[in-house]
Short mmCIF file of C-alpha atoms and ligand atoms in Angstrom, two decimals:
data_model
loop_
_atom_site.label_atom_id
_atom_site.label_comp_id
_atom_site.label_asym_id
_atom_site.label_seq_id
_atom_site.Cartn_x
_atom_site.Cartn_y
_atom_site.Cartn_z
CA UNK A 23 82.45 93.63 130.28
CA UNK A 24 81.53 90.83 132.72
CA UNK A 25 78.79 91.57 135.27
CA UNK A 26 79.94 90.45 138.74
CA UNK A 27 77.60 88.58 141.13
CA UNK A 28 78.36 91.34 143.58
CA UNK A 29 76.31 94.58 143.59
CA UNK A 30 76.89 97.94 145.33
CA UNK A 31 74.09 99.57 147.28
CA UNK A 32 74.23 103.29 147.86
CA UNK A 33 72.15 104.60 150.73
CA UNK A 34 71.80 108.15 152.07
CA UNK A 35 71.16 109.35 155.59
CA UNK A 36 68.92 112.21 154.40
CA UNK A 37 66.14 109.96 153.12
CA UNK A 38 67.20 110.05 149.45
CA UNK A 39 66.13 106.65 148.14
CA UNK A 40 69.00 104.15 148.07
CA UNK A 41 70.08 102.69 144.77
CA UNK A 42 71.77 99.55 143.54
CA UNK A 43 74.81 99.91 141.31
CA UNK A 44 76.05 97.07 139.10
CA UNK A 45 79.62 95.82 139.59
CA UNK A 46 81.69 94.69 136.62
CA UNK A 47 84.73 92.48 136.97
CA UNK A 48 87.99 92.71 135.06
CA UNK A 49 89.76 89.59 133.80
CA UNK A 50 92.44 90.56 136.34
CA UNK A 51 92.65 93.53 138.69
CA UNK A 52 90.02 95.56 140.55
CA UNK A 53 86.30 95.34 139.80
CA UNK A 54 84.44 98.56 138.96
CA UNK A 55 81.20 100.03 140.25
CA UNK A 56 79.14 101.31 137.33
CA UNK A 57 77.95 104.81 138.34
CA UNK A 58 76.68 105.86 134.92
CA UNK A 59 73.09 106.10 136.21
CA UNK A 60 74.02 107.85 139.48
CA UNK A 61 73.42 111.46 138.41
CA UNK A 62 70.19 110.58 136.61
CA UNK A 63 68.81 108.85 139.70
CA UNK A 64 70.22 110.99 142.52
CA UNK A 65 71.12 114.35 140.97
CA UNK A 66 74.60 113.92 142.49
CA UNK A 67 78.05 113.45 140.95
CA UNK A 68 80.94 111.44 142.33
CA UNK A 69 84.00 113.51 143.24
CA UNK A 70 87.47 112.23 142.30
CA UNK A 71 89.92 114.96 141.16
CA UNK A 72 93.12 113.25 139.98
CA UNK A 73 91.05 110.10 139.33
CA UNK A 74 92.54 108.15 142.24
CA UNK A 75 89.55 105.78 142.34
CA UNK A 76 88.13 106.16 138.85
CA UNK A 77 88.26 103.80 135.87
CA UNK A 78 87.75 106.02 132.82
CA UNK A 79 87.28 103.16 130.36
CA UNK A 80 87.57 99.46 129.78
CA UNK A 81 90.74 98.34 128.01
CA UNK A 82 92.45 95.11 126.95
CA UNK A 83 95.82 96.63 126.08
CA UNK A 84 98.00 97.12 129.18
CA UNK A 85 97.67 95.87 132.73
CA UNK A 86 99.64 97.13 135.74
CA UNK A 87 99.68 95.46 139.15
CA UNK A 88 101.05 98.29 141.29
CA UNK A 89 101.45 96.18 144.42
CA UNK A 90 103.36 93.39 142.69
CA UNK A 91 105.25 95.73 140.35
CA UNK A 92 103.95 93.90 137.28
CA UNK A 93 103.42 95.35 133.76
CA UNK A 94 101.78 93.38 130.94
CA UNK A 95 101.30 94.47 127.31
CA UNK A 96 98.41 92.36 125.95
CA UNK A 97 99.20 89.78 128.65
CA UNK A 98 102.95 89.57 127.96
CA UNK A 99 105.23 90.55 130.91
CA UNK A 100 107.40 93.57 130.09
CA UNK A 101 110.50 91.56 131.10
CA UNK A 102 109.76 89.02 128.33
CA UNK A 103 109.11 91.65 125.66
CA UNK A 104 112.15 93.77 126.61
CA UNK A 105 114.50 90.76 126.41
CA UNK A 106 112.98 88.60 123.64
CA UNK A 107 111.27 91.04 121.24
CA UNK A 108 112.04 94.26 119.43
CA UNK A 109 110.11 97.52 119.39
CA UNK A 110 108.28 96.97 116.10
CA UNK A 111 107.10 93.54 117.28
CA UNK A 112 105.87 95.26 120.45
CA UNK A 113 104.11 97.91 118.32
CA UNK A 114 102.33 95.14 116.39
CA UNK A 115 101.33 93.51 119.69
CA UNK A 116 99.94 96.74 121.15
CA UNK A 117 98.12 97.76 117.96
CA UNK A 118 96.69 94.44 116.82
CA UNK A 119 96.80 92.24 119.95
CA UNK A 120 99.28 89.63 118.73
CA UNK A 121 103.04 89.26 118.33
CA UNK A 122 103.69 89.04 114.58
CA UNK A 123 104.92 85.84 112.93
CA UNK A 124 107.87 86.22 110.52
CA UNK A 125 105.71 87.22 107.53
CA UNK A 126 103.57 89.68 109.51
CA UNK A 127 106.74 91.19 110.99
CA UNK A 128 108.28 91.64 107.53
CA UNK A 129 105.09 93.27 106.22
CA UNK A 130 104.66 95.56 109.24
CA UNK A 131 108.32 96.60 109.23
CA UNK A 132 108.11 97.38 105.51
CA UNK A 133 104.98 99.50 105.97
CA UNK A 134 106.57 101.50 108.77
CA UNK A 135 109.84 101.87 106.85
CA UNK A 136 108.03 103.23 103.78
CA UNK A 137 106.51 106.06 105.85
CA UNK A 138 109.57 107.38 107.72
CA UNK A 139 110.06 110.47 105.53
CA UNK A 140 108.09 113.63 106.30
CA UNK A 141 106.81 116.15 103.76
CA UNK A 142 109.62 118.51 102.75
CA UNK A 143 107.44 121.43 103.85
CA UNK A 144 107.80 120.29 107.48
CA UNK A 145 111.28 121.79 107.66
CA UNK A 146 109.79 125.26 107.13
CA UNK A 147 107.78 124.89 110.36
CA UNK A 148 111.05 124.38 112.21
CA UNK A 149 112.51 127.59 110.80
CA UNK A 150 109.89 129.52 112.72
CA UNK A 151 111.31 128.37 116.07
CA UNK A 152 114.30 129.87 117.89
CA UNK A 153 117.26 127.51 117.67
CA UNK A 154 117.22 127.18 121.46
CA UNK A 155 113.51 126.26 121.63
CA UNK A 156 112.85 123.26 123.90
CA UNK A 157 112.49 120.20 121.63
CA UNK A 158 109.14 119.38 123.23
CA UNK A 159 107.78 122.78 122.16
CA UNK A 160 108.95 122.00 118.63
CA UNK A 161 107.58 118.45 118.71
CA UNK A 162 104.17 119.50 120.00
CA UNK A 163 103.95 121.82 116.99
CA UNK A 164 105.30 119.37 114.43
CA UNK A 165 103.04 116.48 115.45
CA UNK A 166 99.94 118.68 115.34
CA UNK A 167 101.10 120.04 111.98
CA UNK A 168 101.16 116.53 110.48
CA UNK A 169 97.38 116.77 110.18
CA UNK A 170 97.93 119.53 107.62
CA UNK A 171 99.54 117.04 105.24
CA UNK A 172 97.40 113.94 105.45
CA UNK A 173 93.85 114.91 104.55
CA UNK A 174 93.43 111.29 103.45
CA UNK A 175 93.71 109.98 107.01
CA UNK A 176 92.11 112.47 109.38
CA UNK A 177 88.70 110.84 109.82
CA UNK A 178 89.17 109.08 113.14
CA UNK A 179 85.94 107.12 112.64
CA UNK A 180 87.26 105.55 109.44
CA UNK A 181 89.22 102.35 110.29
CA UNK A 182 91.43 102.71 107.20
CA UNK A 183 92.28 106.30 108.18
CA UNK A 184 93.09 105.17 111.73
CA UNK A 185 95.33 102.39 110.38
CA UNK A 186 97.39 104.55 108.00
CA UNK A 187 97.59 107.38 110.58
CA UNK A 188 98.98 104.87 113.11
CA UNK A 189 101.67 103.71 110.69
CA UNK A 190 102.55 107.31 109.70
CA UNK A 191 102.85 108.45 113.33
CA UNK A 192 104.99 105.47 114.44
CA UNK A 193 107.16 105.87 111.34
CA UNK A 194 107.59 109.63 111.43
CA UNK A 195 108.13 110.33 115.14
CA UNK A 196 111.85 109.32 115.01
CA UNK A 197 112.33 111.58 111.97
CA UNK A 198 110.59 114.51 113.69
CA UNK A 199 112.48 114.06 116.99
CA UNK A 200 115.79 113.90 115.12
CA UNK A 201 114.85 117.00 113.09
CA UNK A 202 114.04 118.90 116.29
CA UNK A 203 117.47 117.92 117.62
CA UNK A 204 119.38 118.78 114.43
CA UNK A 205 117.61 122.14 114.21
CA UNK A 206 118.71 122.92 117.76
CA UNK A 207 122.38 122.10 117.09
CA UNK A 208 122.41 123.77 113.68
CA UNK A 209 123.26 120.64 111.72
CA UNK A 210 121.59 119.49 108.47
CA UNK A 211 118.74 117.00 108.76
CA UNK A 212 119.58 113.38 107.96
CA UNK A 213 117.03 111.58 105.80
CA UNK A 214 115.84 108.19 107.07
CA UNK A 215 117.46 105.08 105.57
CA UNK A 216 115.35 102.07 104.58
CA UNK A 217 118.17 99.60 105.19
CA UNK A 218 118.45 100.36 108.91
CA UNK A 219 116.42 99.10 111.88
CA UNK A 220 113.93 101.41 113.58
CA UNK A 221 116.38 102.25 116.39
CA UNK A 222 119.42 102.23 114.08
CA UNK A 223 117.68 104.64 111.72
CA UNK A 224 116.96 106.99 114.62
CA UNK A 225 120.57 106.87 115.83
CA UNK A 226 121.82 107.76 112.36
CA UNK A 227 119.30 110.60 111.92
CA UNK A 228 120.43 111.93 115.32
CA UNK A 229 124.19 111.53 115.19
CA UNK A 230 125.04 111.03 111.52
CA UNK A 231 126.16 113.89 109.27
CA UNK A 232 126.37 114.16 105.46
CA UNK A 233 130.16 114.33 105.83
CA UNK A 234 130.75 110.65 106.52
CA UNK A 235 129.06 107.26 106.81
CA UNK A 236 127.53 106.59 110.21
CA UNK A 237 128.14 103.18 111.77
CA UNK A 238 125.29 102.07 114.01
CA UNK A 239 126.66 100.67 117.29
CA UNK A 240 124.67 97.43 117.87
CA UNK A 241 124.85 97.79 121.68
CA UNK A 242 123.37 101.29 121.53
CA UNK A 243 120.87 100.17 118.88
CA UNK A 244 119.61 97.35 121.14
CA UNK A 245 119.59 99.60 124.21
CA UNK A 246 117.54 102.25 122.45
CA UNK A 247 115.14 99.65 121.06
CA UNK A 248 114.65 98.38 124.63
CA UNK A 249 114.09 101.92 125.92
CA UNK A 250 111.36 102.30 123.28
CA UNK A 251 109.72 99.02 124.43
CA UNK A 252 109.79 100.06 128.10
CA UNK A 253 108.05 103.37 127.31
CA UNK A 254 105.54 102.07 124.73
CA UNK A 255 102.36 102.03 126.81
CA UNK A 256 101.24 102.32 130.42
CA UNK A 257 97.46 101.97 130.93
CA UNK A 258 95.50 105.20 131.55
CA UNK A 259 98.36 107.54 132.53
CA UNK A 260 97.94 111.30 132.22
CA UNK A 261 99.04 111.63 128.59
CA UNK A 262 97.09 108.57 127.43
CA UNK A 263 93.98 109.88 129.19
CA UNK A 264 94.63 113.21 127.44
CA UNK A 265 94.78 111.47 124.06
CA UNK A 266 91.56 109.57 124.79
CA UNK A 267 89.73 112.71 125.94
CA UNK A 268 91.04 114.75 123.00
CA UNK A 269 90.19 111.99 120.49
CA UNK A 270 86.70 111.55 121.97
CA UNK A 271 85.68 114.84 120.32
CA UNK A 272 86.30 113.20 116.93
CA UNK A 273 89.40 115.27 116.19
CA UNK A 274 92.00 113.75 113.88
CA UNK A 275 94.62 111.28 115.22
CA UNK A 276 97.55 113.68 114.71
CA UNK A 277 95.90 116.39 116.85
CA UNK A 278 95.07 113.85 119.57
CA UNK A 279 98.67 112.58 119.67
CA UNK A 280 99.96 116.18 119.75
CA UNK A 281 97.85 116.67 122.90
CA UNK A 282 99.55 113.61 124.39
CA UNK A 283 102.98 115.06 123.60
CA UNK A 284 102.04 118.30 125.34
CA UNK A 285 100.83 116.47 128.47
CA UNK A 286 103.82 114.11 128.64
CA UNK A 287 106.15 117.14 128.77
CA UNK A 288 105.19 117.89 132.39
CA UNK A 289 107.86 117.15 135.06
CA UNK A 290 105.39 115.09 137.10
CA UNK A 291 104.97 112.80 134.07
CA UNK A 292 107.27 112.20 131.13
CA UNK A 293 109.38 115.26 131.90
CA UNK A 294 110.63 113.49 135.04
CA UNK A 295 113.56 111.83 133.23
CA UNK A 296 114.95 115.23 132.29
CA UNK A 297 114.23 116.50 135.83
CA UNK A 298 115.82 113.40 137.42
CA UNK A 299 119.06 113.83 135.50
CA UNK A 300 119.17 117.55 136.32
CA UNK A 301 118.58 116.62 139.97
CA UNK A 302 121.50 114.14 139.93
CA UNK A 303 123.66 116.77 138.25
CA UNK A 304 122.83 119.32 140.94
CA UNK A 305 123.63 116.86 143.75
CA UNK A 306 126.88 115.98 141.97
CA UNK A 307 127.80 119.66 141.60
CA UNK A 308 127.07 120.32 145.28
CA UNK A 309 129.25 117.55 146.65
CA UNK A 310 127.98 114.23 145.29
CA UNK A 311 127.32 111.23 147.53
CA UNK A 312 128.11 113.21 150.71
CA UNK A 313 125.24 115.54 149.87
CA UNK A 314 122.61 112.83 149.41
CA UNK A 315 121.46 113.00 153.04
CA UNK A 316 120.86 116.73 152.79
CA UNK A 317 118.95 116.32 149.52
CA UNK A 318 116.79 113.52 150.91
CA UNK A 319 115.96 115.76 153.86
CA UNK A 320 114.76 118.45 151.44
CA UNK A 321 112.73 115.92 149.41
CA UNK A 322 110.95 114.89 152.60
CA UNK A 323 110.17 118.48 153.55
CA UNK A 324 106.84 119.48 151.99
CA UNK A 325 107.77 123.17 152.16
CA UNK A 326 110.96 122.71 150.16
CA UNK A 327 109.17 122.20 146.85
CA UNK A 328 111.81 119.52 146.18
CA UNK A 329 110.87 116.00 145.11
CA UNK A 330 113.07 113.01 144.45
CA UNK A 331 112.51 112.98 140.69
CA UNK A 332 112.22 109.54 139.16
CA UNK A 333 110.77 108.23 142.42
CA UNK A 334 107.16 107.46 143.29
CA UNK A 335 104.21 106.49 141.14
CA UNK A 336 100.44 106.73 141.24
CA UNK A 337 100.04 103.02 140.57
CA UNK A 338 103.33 101.28 141.45
CA UNK A 339 103.61 100.84 145.20
CA UNK A 340 106.53 98.52 144.51
CA UNK A 341 109.56 98.72 142.26
CA UNK A 342 108.58 99.83 138.71
CA UNK A 343 109.60 96.78 136.63
CA UNK A 344 110.76 99.14 133.90
CA UNK A 345 113.23 100.77 136.29
CA UNK A 346 114.94 97.42 136.93
CA UNK A 347 115.26 96.76 133.19
CA UNK A 348 116.44 100.33 132.62
CA UNK A 349 119.13 99.91 135.27
CA UNK A 350 120.40 96.76 133.50
CA UNK A 351 120.39 98.61 130.16
CA UNK A 352 122.29 101.42 131.87
CA UNK A 353 125.06 99.05 132.92
CA UNK A 354 125.34 97.59 129.38
CA UNK A 355 125.57 101.00 127.71
CA UNK A 356 127.96 102.50 130.28
CA UNK A 357 130.24 99.49 129.82
CA UNK A 358 130.08 99.80 126.02
CA UNK A 359 130.90 103.51 126.27
CA UNK A 360 133.74 102.93 128.73
CA UNK A 361 131.78 104.82 131.40
CA UNK A 362 131.58 102.01 133.98
CA UNK A 363 132.61 104.53 136.62
CA UNK A 364 130.10 107.16 135.52
CA UNK A 365 129.72 109.30 138.67
CA UNK A 366 126.03 110.02 138.01
CA UNK A 367 125.17 106.31 137.76
CA UNK A 368 127.02 105.62 141.00
CA UNK A 369 125.28 108.60 142.57
CA UNK A 370 121.87 107.33 141.37
CA UNK A 371 122.48 103.87 142.85
CA UNK A 372 123.64 105.40 146.14
CA UNK A 373 120.61 107.70 146.21
CA UNK A 374 118.28 104.78 145.48
CA UNK A 375 119.83 102.68 148.27
CA UNK A 376 119.54 105.45 150.86
CA UNK A 377 115.98 106.37 149.84
CA UNK A 378 114.79 102.75 149.93
CA UNK A 379 116.05 102.46 153.52
CA UNK A 380 114.45 105.73 154.61
CA UNK A 381 111.18 105.46 156.53
CA UNK A 382 109.57 108.37 154.62
CA UNK A 383 109.92 106.57 151.30
CA UNK A 384 109.25 103.10 152.72
CA UNK A 385 106.02 104.19 154.46
CA UNK A 386 104.77 105.94 151.30
CA UNK A 387 105.88 103.01 149.11
CA UNK A 388 107.99 105.30 146.94
CA UNK A 389 110.29 103.35 144.60
CA UNK A 390 112.31 104.28 141.52
CA UNK A 391 110.12 104.57 138.44
CA UNK A 392 110.96 104.32 134.75
CA UNK A 393 112.41 107.84 134.74
CA UNK A 394 115.04 107.31 137.43
CA UNK A 395 117.65 105.58 135.27
CA UNK A 396 116.42 106.38 131.78
CA UNK A 397 118.13 109.76 131.76
CA UNK A 398 121.51 108.28 132.65
CA UNK A 399 121.40 105.72 129.85
CA UNK A 400 120.17 108.25 127.28
CA UNK A 401 122.92 110.68 128.31
CA UNK A 402 125.49 107.88 127.89
CA UNK A 403 124.14 107.25 124.37
CA UNK A 404 124.74 110.94 123.67
CA UNK A 405 121.15 112.15 123.75
CA UNK A 406 120.90 115.70 125.19
CA UNK A 407 118.90 116.03 128.41
CA UNK A 408 116.23 118.26 126.89
CA UNK A 409 115.46 115.57 124.30
CA UNK A 410 114.73 112.77 126.82
CA UNK A 411 111.00 113.47 126.88
CA UNK A 412 111.00 113.65 123.09
CA UNK A 413 112.33 110.08 123.08
CA UNK A 414 109.61 109.14 125.59
CA UNK A 415 107.00 110.69 123.21
CA UNK A 416 108.49 108.76 120.27
CA UNK A 417 108.11 105.47 122.14
CA UNK A 418 104.71 106.23 123.70
CA UNK A 419 103.13 107.18 120.36
CA UNK A 420 102.23 103.53 119.65
CA UNK A 421 100.53 103.21 123.05
CA UNK A 422 98.61 106.43 122.58
CA UNK A 423 97.40 105.29 119.15
CA UNK A 424 96.47 101.79 120.34
CA UNK A 425 94.45 103.27 123.23
CA UNK A 426 92.83 105.89 120.97
CA UNK A 427 91.87 103.27 118.39
CA UNK A 428 90.49 100.98 121.12
CA UNK A 429 88.29 103.83 122.37
CA UNK A 430 87.02 104.84 118.94
CA UNK A 431 86.20 101.25 118.00
CA UNK A 432 84.17 100.81 121.22
CA UNK A 433 80.51 101.30 120.20
CA UNK A 434 79.77 102.61 123.72
CA UNK A 435 82.28 105.49 123.58
CA UNK A 436 81.01 109.05 124.00
CA UNK A 437 82.72 112.43 124.07
CA UNK A 438 84.39 112.80 127.49
CA UNK A 439 82.69 115.55 129.45
CA UNK A 440 83.30 115.46 133.26
CA UNK A 441 81.22 117.64 135.63
CA UNK A 442 82.26 119.60 138.76
CA UNK A 443 81.51 120.59 142.32
CA UNK A 444 80.74 124.30 141.90
CA UNK A 445 82.16 126.47 144.68
CA UNK A 446 81.85 129.85 142.93
CA UNK A 447 79.35 132.69 143.38
CA UNK A 448 75.62 131.98 143.15
CA UNK A 449 73.57 134.38 141.00
CA UNK A 450 72.80 137.76 142.66
CA UNK A 451 69.39 137.92 144.40
CA UNK A 452 66.61 138.90 141.93
CA UNK A 453 65.62 142.61 142.39
C1 SDX B 520 105.63 108.69 134.76
O1 SDX B 520 100.96 107.30 135.37
C2 SDX B 520 101.90 106.70 134.74
O2 SDX B 520 101.82 105.53 134.44
C3 SDX B 520 103.09 107.58 134.36
C4 SDX B 520 104.27 106.84 133.76
C5 SDX B 520 103.97 106.32 132.37
O3 SDX B 520 104.68 105.40 131.93
O4 SDX B 520 103.07 106.92 131.69
O5 SDX B 520 104.66 105.76 134.58
C6 SDX B 520 105.47 107.79 133.59
O6 SDX B 520 105.10 109.77 134.74
C7 SDX B 520 106.39 108.20 135.97
C8 SDX B 520 106.34 109.21 137.16
C9 SDX B 520 107.39 110.27 136.87
N1 SDX B 520 107.29 111.38 137.83
C10 SDX B 520 108.24 111.58 138.75
O7 SDX B 520 109.19 110.83 138.95
C11 SDX B 520 108.07 112.87 139.53
C12 SDX B 520 108.25 112.58 141.02
N2 SDX B 520 107.13 111.75 141.49
C13 SDX B 520 106.01 112.44 142.10
O8 SDX B 520 105.73 113.69 141.59
C14 SDX B 520 104.83 111.50 142.36
O9 SDX B 520 105.33 110.35 142.89
C15 SDX B 520 103.91 111.14 141.22
C16 SDX B 520 103.39 112.32 140.52
C17 SDX B 520 104.62 110.25 140.24
C18 SDX B 520 102.73 110.36 141.81
O10 SDX B 520 102.07 111.23 142.62
P1 SDX B 520 100.70 110.79 143.38
O11 SDX B 520 100.30 109.41 143.02
O12 SDX B 520 99.71 111.87 143.22
O13 SDX B 520 101.20 110.65 144.85
P2 SDX B 520 101.30 111.83 145.83
O14 SDX B 520 101.91 113.03 145.18
O15 SDX B 520 99.99 111.98 146.51
O16 SDX B 520 102.41 111.24 146.84
C19 SDX B 520 102.05 110.50 147.95
C20 SDX B 520 103.00 110.98 149.06
C21 SDX B 520 102.94 112.49 149.29
O17 SDX B 520 103.35 112.71 150.63
P3 SDX B 520 102.17 112.87 151.77
O18 SDX B 520 101.27 113.97 151.30
O19 SDX B 520 101.50 111.51 151.82
O20 SDX B 520 102.94 113.19 153.02
O21 SDX B 520 104.36 110.71 148.65
C22 SDX B 520 105.05 111.94 148.51
C23 SDX B 520 104.02 113.03 148.38
O22 SDX B 520 104.54 114.28 148.84
N3 SDX B 520 105.86 111.81 147.31
C24 SDX B 520 107.11 112.19 147.19
C25 SDX B 520 107.49 111.82 145.88
N4 SDX B 520 106.45 111.25 145.27
C26 SDX B 520 105.44 111.25 146.16
N5 SDX B 520 107.96 112.81 148.05
C27 SDX B 520 109.21 113.05 147.60
N6 SDX B 520 109.64 112.71 146.34
C28 SDX B 520 108.81 112.10 145.48
N7 SDX B 520 109.24 111.78 144.26
#
C-alpha cells in the first residue's frame, strides 16, 4: 500500500484528544483513511452498516469505476475480455494475474478438464433432496460437501492445497450445476467430456441425454462463455465479502465458496436475474408494454415493496458495462434461436427506455445492471429460471477463489471480526 502525502485529522468537540490518521492511496480509485488504531486510541468504533464508505481490504484483482461505468479484471477492460478472450483465459488472468500464452492456456485447460468429474458418492447427496428443491439449495449443499472428499486440499494456508482446490472448484461447478438441474427434471446425469470446451461441456451436461449425441451449438457455446466472463468477479460485493470473511477463520476453500453460493442466492444480489425475469413475466401476463407505466409507479412507491429488479447498483451510478454486453449477447442468441421478436426482450428494452427517462431513476442514478438482460438470454438458451443464479455461482467461483487466495496470501490478514453499536439493555442495577 502507498502512503499518501495527505493525512486525516480527527478532532472531537468534547475534549477527547485529536488524532492523525494515515491516508493510503490506490493505484486508481479512492484513497483510504487507515482507522486501524482508532479504537485503541479513542475507545470508539466507526459506524458503517452496509459498508457504504468502508474498504474491507486491499486488492489488485478487480477495479470498478461506478461513475464511469468501467470494470477492469487485472487492468483489462471487461469489453476487451468479453470479446477477445474466453472464460478459461479469464480464469487464468484472475487467479494468476496474467493472460496465458498458448502453452500456459493448454496446460491450464488440461488441468481444469482433468478435474471435471465429481466423486460418484456425490449423487447420493442429491437423492436426499426433494426433486423440486431450488437448485441453489442443492448447490449450497453440494459445494460444501466437496470438502468431505478432498482431505488433501483443505488446508487454506497451504499454497498447494489452495491451488488444487481452485482447479477442482472451477472444474466441478459446471458438473454440479448440471447435476442439480438433471436431478430436478428427473433425467440421468451426463458425465463431462474431455473433448469439449468449458461452456460446450456444460451445455452437453445440461441438455444432452444418453439417448443420442448432443451437438454443441457454437453460438450458444460462445454466448454462455461470455456470460461466464461477465460474471467472473466484481470487487468486494456481498458474496465475495462473505467468502473472504468465512475464509478468514481458516476454514477450507470448499466451505468458504459454499458460503458465497448461499449469499449470492439473495434477490438483492445474484438472485436478481431470476427475480428480473419473473418481474418481466408478470408485467407481460398483466398486459405487457401498456402496463409498464403502472409497474414503474409501483417501483417508485416505497410502500409497494416492489423494486425494478435488474436495476440499480451500490457502485455503478452509470450503466453497468456488463449489462450492455449482455444485451448484445441477448440479440445474438435470440437471433440464433429464431426469437428475434421475443416479447420479453422487447418488453425489457421498453422498460429500460421508460425507466431511464424517469426522474426517479435518473435522480438516483439507477441503471440496468448485469442481471437485467442475463435472464432473457439464459432463458433463450433453454436454462430454467430457477437455475440462473446457479450459473452466476458457477461463473463467480473463480472470482471468489482469486479473492480468497489473495486474502490468505496477504501476511497482514486477520480473522474478520467487526464490532457494534450496542443498543440493548444494560445490566440490572447491582442489589
Ligand atoms: C448484483 O455488489 C455487486 O457488485 C453485485 C453484483 C456483482 O456482480 O456481484 O453487481 C451483482 O447483485 C447486481 C445487483 C442486483 N440486484 C438487483 O437488481 C435488485 C434491485 N436493485 C436494488 O435492490 C438496489 O439497487 C441494490 C441492492 C442493487 C443496491 O442498493 P443500495 O446501493 O443499497 O441502494 P439503495 O437501496 O440505498 O437505493 C438508493 C435509492 C433508494 O431510494 P431512496 O431511499 O433514495 O428514495 O434507490 C432506490 C432505493 O429505494 N432504488 C430502487 C432500486 N434500486 C434502488 N428503486 C426501485 N427499483 C430499484 N431497483
